[in-house]
Amino acid sequence: MLSIHNLKVSYGNIVAVHNISLQVRNGQIVCLIGPNGAGKTTTLRAISGLLPISGGSITLNEIDLLKKQPHQIAKAGIIPVPEGRGIFPQLTVKENLEMGAYLEDSPKRKRNNLERVFTLFPELVERLNHWGGNLSGGQQQMLAIGRALMANPKILLMDEPSMGLAPIVVERIFQAISKIRDGTTILLVEQNANLALQYADYAYVLEHGEVVLQGSAQSLLDTEDLVSAYFGGI
Ligand code: ATP
């Protein structure tokens, strides 16, 4: 289980995350929702070890992650799928996937992970030798997720996987996400609260760097007034 307790993160004088506590239980999709600037991406980046922390704790199964470098956090099984996908446009699909497996030393696991990616995203099999930069937005998102799966993650940190994609493609990506959950825990950041809550088990609503609400995704979906209060009725 990933546990965050009283997390505080600042950019210079700007306190982006005030006092966030949250838990991501194994086998669940947990989502962070909330308006622009609420601190969602900052929280994910802090978990990956990419930002200095000014207070609080982050642990994975009781192991203190604050003492670890980003590559050690990745090795421990926490793998990001960053906002904007971050694939390598001048590498082929195959090479992008190989980059994802750079910490993996078991050829057998590598093969199994590749098979998992191909089963989830047959679109990528047909385009193995295409440049990453030539893929459509939806295919690039599949590649970004596939590359992260090649690292054999225990927990995927997904930042806005629906961003800039047509509704039908978003649906496709979220169906894949719900399959990935069989075997991999997911912490998901989404602007589209309604969509995220349909797939998540548990959710935290962030505002101004704080958790203002939390509960099972179903209970938040049932509280329609509340969702419209925070998200303008989406
Ligand atoms: P979005 O959906 O817009 O990405 P978010 O909930 O992910 O929103 P963050 O990106 O974590 O929010 O930003 C939280 C706060 O930190 C905001 O006030 C933002 O302006 C500020 N912030 C984020 N990145 C930086 C940075 N590199 N330097 C200074 N301030 C930053």
PDB file of C-alpha atoms and ligand atoms in Angstrom:
ATOM      1  CA  MET A   1       0.000   0.000   0.000  1.00  0.00           C
ATOM      2  CA  LEU A   2       1.138   3.514  -0.869  1.00  0.00           C
ATOM      3  CA  SER A   3       0.601   5.927   2.001  1.00  0.00           C
ATOM      4  CA  ILE A   4       1.000   9.676   2.048  1.00  0.00           C
ATOM      5  CA  HIS A   5       0.755  11.510   5.323  1.00  0.00           C
ATOM      6  CA  ASN A   6       0.567  15.300   5.765  1.00  0.00           C
ATOM      7  CA  LEU A   7       2.453  15.953   2.519  1.00  0.00           C
ATOM      8  CA  LYS A   8       3.624  19.492   1.905  1.00  0.00           C
ATOM      9  CA  VAL A   9       5.316  20.621  -1.330  1.00  0.00           C
ATOM     10  CA  SER A  10       6.318  24.145  -2.345  1.00  0.00           C
ATOM     11  CA  TYR A  11       7.691  25.796  -5.462  1.00  0.00           C
ATOM     12  CA  GLY A  12       9.756  28.584  -3.899  1.00  0.00           C
ATOM     13  CA  ASN A  13       7.237  30.678  -1.978  1.00  0.00           C
ATOM     14  CA  ILE A  14       4.221  29.009  -3.557  1.00  0.00           C
ATOM     15  CA  VAL A  15       2.827  26.202  -1.434  1.00  0.00           C
ATOM     16  CA  ALA A  16       1.286  23.847  -4.019  1.00  0.00           C
ATOM     17  CA  VAL A  17       0.368  20.997  -1.649  1.00  0.00           C
ATOM     18  CA  HIS A  18      -0.553  21.971   1.908  1.00  0.00           C
ATOM     19  CA  ASN A  19      -1.342  18.944   3.947  1.00  0.00           C
ATOM     20  CA  ILE A  20      -2.385  16.002   1.831  1.00  0.00           C
ATOM     21  CA  SER A  21      -2.904  12.537   3.281  1.00  0.00           C
ATOM     22  CA  LEU A  22      -4.037   9.663   1.121  1.00  0.00           C
ATOM     23  CA  GLN A  23      -3.798   5.930   0.722  1.00  0.00           C
ATOM     24  CA  VAL A  24      -3.668   3.740  -2.358  1.00  0.00           C
ATOM     25  CA  ARG A  25      -4.609   0.175  -1.529  1.00  0.00           C
ATOM     26  CA  ASN A  26      -3.311  -2.727  -3.594  1.00  0.00           C
ATOM     27  CA  GLY A  27      -5.501  -3.748  -6.506  1.00  0.00           C
ATOM     28  CA  GLN A  28      -7.502  -0.522  -6.601  1.00  0.00           C
ATOM     29  CA  ILE A  29      -7.898   2.415  -8.939  1.00  0.00           C
ATOM     30  CA  VAL A  30      -7.694   5.495  -6.762  1.00  0.00           C
ATOM     31  CA  CYS A  31      -8.303   8.846  -8.394  1.00  0.00           C
ATOM     32  CA  LEU A  32      -7.367  12.403  -7.588  1.00  0.00           C
ATOM     33  CA  ILE A  33      -9.833  14.879  -8.992  1.00  0.00           C
ATOM     34  CA  GLY A  34     -10.140  18.613  -8.655  1.00  0.00           C
ATOM     35  CA  PRO A  35      -9.816  21.866 -10.585  1.00  0.00           C
ATOM     36  CA  ASN A  36      -6.734  23.268 -12.322  1.00  0.00           C
ATOM     37  CA  GLY A  37      -3.952  24.081  -9.925  1.00  0.00           C
ATOM     38  CA  ALA A  38      -5.363  21.911  -7.110  1.00  0.00           C
ATOM     39  CA  GLY A  39      -2.040  20.117  -6.642  1.00  0.00           C
ATOM     40  CA  LYS A  40      -2.762  16.823  -8.385  1.00  0.00           C
ATOM     41  CA  THR A  41       0.303  16.722 -10.663  1.00  0.00           C
ATOM     42  CA  THR A  42       2.502  18.039  -7.861  1.00  0.00           C
ATOM     43  CA  THR A  43       1.382  15.124  -5.665  1.00  0.00           C
ATOM     44  CA  LEU A  44       2.267  12.578  -8.384  1.00  0.00           C
ATOM     45  CA  ARG A  45       5.658  14.188  -9.005  1.00  0.00           C
ATOM     46  CA  ALA A  46       6.406  14.174  -5.287  1.00  0.00           C
ATOM     47  CA  ILE A  47       5.619  10.440  -5.105  1.00  0.00           C
ATOM     48  CA  SER A  48       8.051   9.798  -7.985  1.00  0.00           C
ATOM     49  CA  GLY A  49      10.761  11.676  -6.093  1.00  0.00           C
ATOM     50  CA  LEU A  50      10.944  14.454  -8.678  1.00  0.00           C
ATOM     51  CA  LEU A  51      10.229  17.325  -6.261  1.00  0.00           C
ATOM     52  CA  PRO A  52      11.676  18.208  -2.881  1.00  0.00           C
ATOM     53  CA  ILE A  53       9.209  17.723  -0.031  1.00  0.00           C
ATOM     54  CA  SER A  54       8.875  20.317   2.721  1.00  0.00           C
ATOM     55  CA  GLY A  55       6.930  18.107   5.112  1.00  0.00           C
ATOM     56  CA  GLY A  56       5.163  14.808   5.666  1.00  0.00           C
ATOM     57  CA  SER A  57       5.870  11.235   4.632  1.00  0.00           C
ATOM     58  CA  ILE A  58       5.464   8.941   1.628  1.00  0.00           C
ATOM     59  CA  THR A  59       5.772   5.199   2.176  1.00  0.00           C
ATOM     60  CA  LEU A  60       5.329   2.104   0.038  1.00  0.00           C
ATOM     61  CA  ASN A  61       4.548  -0.928   2.201  1.00  0.00           C
ATOM     62  CA  GLU A  62       6.162   0.914   5.124  1.00  0.00           C
ATOM     63  CA  ILE A  63       9.348   1.668   3.153  1.00  0.00           C
ATOM     64  CA  ASP A  64      10.219   5.363   3.359  1.00  0.00           C
ATOM     65  CA  LEU A  65      10.317   6.697  -0.211  1.00  0.00           C
ATOM     66  CA  LEU A  66      11.620  10.112   0.810  1.00  0.00           C
ATOM     67  CA  LYS A  67      15.045   8.548   1.323  1.00  0.00           C
ATOM     68  CA  LYS A  68      15.105   7.245  -2.247  1.00  0.00           C
ATOM     69  CA  GLN A  69      16.156   8.673  -5.616  1.00  0.00           C
ATOM     70  CA  PRO A  70      13.668   8.708  -8.530  1.00  0.00           C
ATOM     71  CA  HIS A  71      15.294   5.646 -10.173  1.00  0.00           C
ATOM     72  CA  GLN A  72      15.066   3.725  -6.884  1.00  0.00           C
ATOM     73  CA  ILE A  73      11.392   4.638  -6.569  1.00  0.00           C
ATOM     74  CA  ALA A  74      10.882   3.331 -10.118  1.00  0.00           C
ATOM     75  CA  LYS A  75      12.780   0.170  -9.193  1.00  0.00           C
ATOM     76  CA  ALA A  76      10.463  -0.232  -6.176  1.00  0.00           C
ATOM     77  CA  GLY A  77       7.602  -0.432  -8.684  1.00  0.00           C
ATOM     78  CA  ILE A  78       6.120   3.075  -8.803  1.00  0.00           C
ATOM     79  CA  ILE A  79       6.038   4.073 -12.464  1.00  0.00           C
ATOM     80  CA  PRO A  80       4.677   7.312 -13.936  1.00  0.00           C
ATOM     81  CA  VAL A  81       2.633   7.772 -17.103  1.00  0.00           C
ATOM     82  CA  PRO A  82       3.186  11.517 -17.344  1.00  0.00           C
ATOM     83  CA  GLU A  83       0.819  14.220 -18.487  1.00  0.00           C
ATOM     84  CA  GLY A  84       1.338  14.853 -22.202  1.00  0.00           C
ATOM     85  CA  ARG A  85       2.509  11.211 -22.563  1.00  0.00           C
ATOM     86  CA  GLY A  86       6.236  11.908 -22.813  1.00  0.00           C
ATOM     87  CA  ILE A  87       6.956   9.279 -25.432  1.00  0.00           C
ATOM     88  CA  PHE A  88      10.110   9.524 -27.541  1.00  0.00           C
ATOM     89  CA  PRO A  89       8.900  10.834 -30.935  1.00  0.00           C
ATOM     90  CA  GLN A  90      12.114   9.924 -32.770  1.00  0.00           C
ATOM     91  CA  LEU A  91      12.170   6.353 -31.557  1.00  0.00           C
ATOM     92  CA  THR A  92       9.992   3.607 -32.970  1.00  0.00           C
ATOM     93  CA  VAL A  93       7.128   2.075 -31.015  1.00  0.00           C
ATOM     94  CA  LYS A  94       9.339  -0.972 -30.373  1.00  0.00           C
ATOM     95  CA  GLU A  95      12.219   1.170 -29.131  1.00  0.00           C
ATOM     96  CA  ASN A  96       9.896   3.185 -26.882  1.00  0.00           C
ATOM     97  CA  LEU A  97       8.671  -0.051 -25.304  1.00  0.00           C
ATOM     98  CA  GLU A  98      12.245  -1.278 -24.867  1.00  0.00           C
ATOM     99  CA  MET A  99      13.097   1.980 -23.068  1.00  0.00           C
ATOM    100  CA  GLY A 100      10.340   1.172 -20.581  1.00  0.00           C
ATOM    101  CA  ALA A 101      12.066  -2.095 -19.717  1.00  0.00           C
ATOM    102  CA  TYR A 102      15.483  -0.579 -19.021  1.00  0.00           C
ATOM    103  CA  LEU A 103      15.368  -1.520 -15.335  1.00  0.00           C
ATOM    104  CA  GLU A 104      14.126  -5.043 -16.042  1.00  0.00           C
ATOM    105  CA  ASP A 105      16.800  -7.726 -15.912  1.00  0.00           C
ATOM    106  CA  SER A 106      14.637 -10.818 -16.327  1.00  0.00           C
ATOM    107  CA  PRO A 107      14.120 -11.658 -20.042  1.00  0.00           C
ATOM    108  CA  LYS A 108      11.144 -13.817 -19.096  1.00  0.00           C
ATOM    109  CA  ARG A 109       9.371 -10.953 -17.297  1.00  0.00           C
ATOM    110  CA  LYS A 110      10.213  -8.688 -20.228  1.00  0.00           C
ATOM    111  CA  ARG A 111       8.514 -11.126 -22.620  1.00  0.00           C
ATOM    112  CA  ASN A 112       5.466 -11.443 -20.341  1.00  0.00           C
ATOM    113  CA  ASN A 113       5.149  -7.683 -20.010  1.00  0.00           C
ATOM    114  CA  LEU A 114       5.421  -7.244 -23.775  1.00  0.00           C
ATOM    115  CA  GLU A 115       2.695  -9.822 -24.286  1.00  0.00           C
ATOM    116  CA  ARG A 116       0.508  -7.987 -21.779  1.00  0.00           C
ATOM    117  CA  VAL A 117       1.012  -4.714 -23.694  1.00  0.00           C
ATOM    118  CA  PHE A 118       0.258  -6.361 -27.046  1.00  0.00           C
ATOM    119  CA  THR A 119      -2.914  -7.957 -25.664  1.00  0.00           C
ATOM    120  CA  LEU A 120      -4.106  -4.642 -24.255  1.00  0.00           C
ATOM    121  CA  PHE A 121      -3.137  -2.587 -27.298  1.00  0.00           C
ATOM    122  CA  PRO A 122      -3.095  -4.590 -30.567  1.00  0.00           C
ATOM    123  CA  GLU A 123      -2.872  -1.201 -32.305  1.00  0.00           C
ATOM    124  CA  LEU A 124       0.764  -1.040 -31.207  1.00  0.00           C
ATOM    125  CA  VAL A 125       1.650  -4.462 -32.657  1.00  0.00           C
ATOM    126  CA  GLU A 126       0.650  -3.243 -36.125  1.00  0.00           C
ATOM    127  CA  ARG A 127       2.856  -0.158 -35.710  1.00  0.00           C
ATOM    128  CA  LEU A 128       5.966  -1.563 -34.036  1.00  0.00           C
ATOM    129  CA  ASN A 129       8.319   0.033 -36.570  1.00  0.00           C
ATOM    130  CA  HIS A 130       6.522   3.382 -36.803  1.00  0.00           C
ATOM    131  CA  TRP A 131       8.046   6.500 -35.226  1.00  0.00           C
ATOM    132  CA  GLY A 132       6.408   7.397 -31.924  1.00  0.00           C
ATOM    133  CA  GLY A 133       5.906  10.930 -33.235  1.00  0.00           C
ATOM    134  CA  ASN A 134       3.829   9.664 -36.162  1.00  0.00           C
ATOM    135  CA  LEU A 135       1.195   7.979 -33.989  1.00  0.00           C
ATOM    136  CA  SER A 136      -2.204   9.532 -33.306  1.00  0.00           C
ATOM    137  CA  GLY A 137      -2.824  11.050 -29.869  1.00  0.00           C
ATOM    138  CA  GLY A 138      -4.701   7.957 -28.717  1.00  0.00           C
ATOM    139  CA  GLN A 139      -1.964   5.609 -29.964  1.00  0.00           C
ATOM    140  CA  GLN A 140       0.665   7.747 -28.215  1.00  0.00           C
ATOM    141  CA  GLN A 141      -1.292   7.431 -24.981  1.00  0.00           C
ATOM    142  CA  MET A 142      -1.406   3.643 -25.475  1.00  0.00           C
ATOM    143  CA  LEU A 143       2.343   3.682 -26.081  1.00  0.00           C
ATOM    144  CA  ALA A 144       2.956   5.749 -22.939  1.00  0.00           C
ATOM    145  CA  ILE A 145       0.913   3.291 -20.876  1.00  0.00           C
ATOM    146  CA  GLY A 146       2.557   0.331 -22.623  1.00  0.00           C
ATOM    147  CA  ARG A 147       6.023   1.694 -21.951  1.00  0.00           C
ATOM    148  CA  ALA A 148       5.160   2.089 -18.264  1.00  0.00           C
ATOM    149  CA  LEU A 149       3.858  -1.503 -18.152  1.00  0.00           C
ATOM    150  CA  MET A 150       7.203  -2.711 -19.537  1.00  0.00           C
ATOM    151  CA  ALA A 151       8.724  -1.554 -16.242  1.00  0.00           C
ATOM    152  CA  ASN A 152       6.630  -4.164 -14.412  1.00  0.00           C
ATOM    153  CA  PRO A 153       4.895  -1.634 -12.156  1.00  0.00           C
ATOM    154  CA  LYS A 154       3.287  -2.340  -8.814  1.00  0.00           C
ATOM    155  CA  ILE A 155       1.650   1.086  -8.970  1.00  0.00           C
ATOM    156  CA  LEU A 156       1.062   3.222 -12.057  1.00  0.00           C
ATOM    157  CA  LEU A 157       0.832   6.978 -11.553  1.00  0.00           C
ATOM    158  CA  MET A 158      -1.317   8.176 -14.445  1.00  0.00           C
ATOM    159  CA  ASP A 159      -1.619  11.894 -15.104  1.00  0.00           C
ATOM    160  CA  GLU A 160      -4.622  12.947 -17.197  1.00  0.00           C
ATOM    161  CA  PRO A 161      -4.726  10.031 -19.659  1.00  0.00           C
ATOM    162  CA  SER A 162      -7.829  11.517 -21.341  1.00  0.00           C
ATOM    163  CA  MET A 163      -6.199  14.841 -22.142  1.00  0.00           C
ATOM    164  CA  GLY A 164      -6.734  16.024 -25.729  1.00  0.00           C
ATOM    165  CA  LEU A 165      -8.382  12.790 -26.887  1.00  0.00           C
ATOM    166  CA  ALA A 166     -11.739  12.296 -28.614  1.00  0.00           C
ATOM    167  CA  PRO A 167     -14.452  10.726 -26.406  1.00  0.00           C
ATOM    168  CA  ILE A 168     -14.394   7.391 -28.243  1.00  0.00           C
ATOM    169  CA  VAL A 169     -10.613   7.119 -27.768  1.00  0.00           C
ATOM    170  CA  VAL A 170     -10.923   8.100 -24.112  1.00  0.00           C
ATOM    171  CA  GLU A 171     -13.413   5.282 -23.665  1.00  0.00           C
ATOM    172  CA  ARG A 172     -10.896   2.862 -25.245  1.00  0.00           C
ATOM    173  CA  ILE A 173      -8.103   4.045 -22.933  1.00  0.00           C
ATOM    174  CA  PHE A 174     -10.260   3.752 -19.815  1.00  0.00           C
ATOM    175  CA  GLN A 175     -11.369   0.252 -20.748  1.00  0.00           C
ATOM    176  CA  ALA A 176      -7.682  -0.662 -20.954  1.00  0.00           C
ATOM    177  CA  ILE A 177      -7.072   1.007 -17.582  1.00  0.00           C
ATOM    178  CA  SER A 178      -9.757  -1.117 -15.971  1.00  0.00           C
ATOM    179  CA  LYS A 179      -8.043  -4.246 -17.365  1.00  0.00           C
ATOM    180  CA  ILE A 180      -4.609  -3.094 -16.176  1.00  0.00           C
ATOM    181  CA  ARG A 181      -6.055  -2.905 -12.669  1.00  0.00           C
ATOM    182  CA  ASP A 182      -6.036  -6.732 -12.705  1.00  0.00           C
ATOM    183  CA  GLY A 183      -2.482  -7.032 -11.462  1.00  0.00           C
ATOM    184  CA  THR A 184      -1.441  -3.392 -11.187  1.00  0.00           C
ATOM    185  CA  THR A 185      -2.619  -0.745  -8.739  1.00  0.00           C
ATOM    186  CA  ILE A 186      -3.394   2.661 -10.260  1.00  0.00           C
ATOM    187  CA  LEU A 187      -3.285   6.187  -8.903  1.00  0.00           C
ATOM    188  CA  LEU A 188      -5.079   8.267 -11.501  1.00  0.00           C
ATOM    189  CA  VAL A 189      -5.241  12.036 -11.881  1.00  0.00           C
ATOM    190  CA  GLU A 190      -8.174  13.234 -13.988  1.00  0.00           C
ATOM    191  CA  GLN A 191      -9.842  16.547 -14.747  1.00  0.00           C
ATOM    192  CA  ASN A 192     -12.852  14.646 -16.013  1.00  0.00           C
ATOM    193  CA  ALA A 193     -14.286  13.726 -12.620  1.00  0.00           C
ATOM    194  CA  ASN A 194     -17.359  11.966 -13.876  1.00  0.00           C
ATOM    195  CA  LEU A 195     -15.351   9.659 -16.119  1.00  0.00           C
ATOM    196  CA  ALA A 196     -12.710   8.888 -13.486  1.00  0.00           C
ATOM    197  CA  LEU A 197     -15.338   8.095 -10.853  1.00  0.00           C
ATOM    198  CA  GLN A 198     -16.974   5.572 -13.162  1.00  0.00           C
ATOM    199  CA  TYR A 199     -13.776   3.500 -13.238  1.00  0.00           C
ATOM    200  CA  ALA A 200     -12.215   4.200  -9.838  1.00  0.00           C
ATOM    201  CA  ASP A 201     -12.700   2.430  -6.531  1.00  0.00           C
ATOM    202  CA  TYR A 202     -11.919   5.370  -4.304  1.00  0.00           C
ATOM    203  CA  ALA A 203     -11.420   9.086  -4.883  1.00  0.00           C
ATOM    204  CA  TYR A 204      -9.918  12.144  -3.285  1.00  0.00           C
ATOM    205  CA  VAL A 205     -11.105  15.609  -4.268  1.00  0.00           C
ATOM    206  CA  LEU A 206      -8.312  18.176  -4.096  1.00  0.00           C
ATOM    207  CA  GLU A 207      -8.707  21.920  -3.982  1.00  0.00           C
ATOM    208  CA  HIS A 208      -6.034  24.534  -3.282  1.00  0.00           C
ATOM    209  CA  GLY A 209      -3.516  21.845  -2.335  1.00  0.00           C
ATOM    210  CA  GLU A 210      -5.778  20.112   0.177  1.00  0.00           C
ATOM    211  CA  VAL A 211      -8.092  17.113   0.291  1.00  0.00           C
ATOM    212  CA  VAL A 212     -11.566  18.618   0.607  1.00  0.00           C
ATOM    213  CA  LEU A 213     -13.492  15.396   0.192  1.00  0.00           C
ATOM    214  CA  GLN A 214     -12.893  11.659  -0.105  1.00  0.00           C
ATOM    215  CA  GLY A 215     -14.941   8.505  -0.418  1.00  0.00           C
ATOM    216  CA  SER A 216     -15.731   5.484  -2.536  1.00  0.00           C
ATOM    217  CA  ALA A 217     -16.116   6.474  -6.183  1.00  0.00           C
ATOM    218  CA  GLN A 218     -19.697   5.247  -6.089  1.00  0.00           C
ATOM    219  CA  SER A 219     -20.556   7.397  -3.084  1.00  0.00           C
ATOM    220  CA  LEU A 220     -19.117  10.477  -4.803  1.00  0.00           C
ATOM    221  CA  LEU A 221     -20.984   9.677  -8.019  1.00  0.00           C
ATOM    222  CA  ASP A 222     -24.174   9.391  -5.975  1.00  0.00           C
ATOM    223  CA  THR A 223     -23.590  12.823  -4.481  1.00  0.00           C
ATOM    224  CA  GLU A 224     -24.470  14.659  -7.645  1.00  0.00           C
ATOM    225  CA  ASP A 225     -24.855  18.065  -5.999  1.00  0.00           C
ATOM    226  CA  LEU A 226     -21.391  17.798  -4.712  1.00  0.00           C
ATOM    227  CA  VAL A 227     -19.861  16.860  -8.044  1.00  0.00           C
ATOM    228  CA  SER A 228     -21.656  19.762  -9.700  1.00  0.00           C
ATOM    229  CA  ALA A 229     -20.570  22.109  -6.933  1.00  0.00           C
ATOM    230  CA  TYR A 230     -16.938  21.258  -7.550  1.00  0.00           C
ATOM    231  CA  PHE A 231     -16.913  20.556 -11.229  1.00  0.00           C
ATOM    232  CA  GLY A 232     -19.697  22.645 -12.704  1.00  0.00           C
ATOM    233  CA  GLY A 233     -21.942  19.712 -13.409  1.00  0.00           C
ATOM    234  CA  ILE A 234     -19.699  17.619 -15.653  1.00  0.00           C
TER     235      ILE A 234
HETATM  236  P1  ATP B   1      -3.516  20.913 -13.586  1.00  0.00           P
HETATM  237  O1  ATP B   1      -4.678  20.050 -13.856  1.00  0.00           O
HETATM  238  O2  ATP B   1      -3.681  22.289 -14.119  1.00  0.00           O
HETATM  239  O3  ATP B   1      -2.203  20.288 -13.914  1.00  0.00           O
HETATM  240  P2  ATP B   1      -2.987  20.301 -10.829  1.00  0.00           P
HETATM  241  O4  ATP B   1      -4.071  19.999  -9.872  1.00  0.00           O
HETATM  242  O5  ATP B   1      -2.219  19.154 -11.360  1.00  0.00           O
HETATM  243  O6  ATP B   1      -3.570  21.169 -12.012  1.00  0.00           O
HETATM  244  P3  ATP B   1      -0.459  21.363 -10.064  1.00  0.00           P
HETATM  245  O7  ATP B   1       0.075  21.354 -11.443  1.00  0.00           O
HETATM  246  O8  ATP B   1       0.027  20.351  -9.111  1.00  0.00           O
HETATM  247  O9  ATP B   1      -2.050  21.326 -10.094  1.00  0.00           O
HETATM  248  O10 ATP B   1      -0.208  22.831  -9.456  1.00  0.00           O
HETATM  249  C1  ATP B   1      -0.463  23.171  -8.077  1.00  0.00           C
HETATM  250  C2  ATP B   1      -0.032  24.608  -7.823  1.00  0.00           C
HETATM  251  O11 ATP B   1       1.378  24.710  -7.975  1.00  0.00           O
HETATM  252  C3  ATP B   1      -0.637  25.620  -8.782  1.00  0.00           C
HETATM  253  O12 ATP B   1      -0.888  26.806  -8.052  1.00  0.00           O
HETATM  254  C4  ATP B   1       0.458  25.842  -9.789  1.00  0.00           C
HETATM  255  O13 ATP B   1       0.380  27.142 -10.325  1.00  0.00           O
HETATM  256  C5  ATP B   1       1.720  25.670  -8.951  1.00  0.00           C
HETATM  257  N1  ATP B   1       2.853  25.138  -9.748  1.00  0.00           N
HETATM  258  C6  ATP B   1       2.862  23.986 -10.428  1.00  0.00           C
HETATM  259  N2  ATP B   1       4.065  23.784 -11.023  1.00  0.00           N
HETATM  260  C7  ATP B   1       4.825  24.865 -10.692  1.00  0.00           C
HETATM  261  C8  ATP B   1       6.173  25.268 -10.981  1.00  0.00           C
HETATM  262  N3  ATP B   1       6.976  24.503 -11.725  1.00  0.00           N
HETATM  263  N4  ATP B   1       6.606  26.439 -10.468  1.00  0.00           N
HETATM  264  C9  ATP B   1       5.797  27.203  -9.702  1.00  0.00           C
HETATM  265  N5  ATP B   1       4.535  26.882  -9.382  1.00  0.00           N
HETATM  266  C10 ATP B   1       4.034  25.734  -9.864  1.00  0.00           C
END
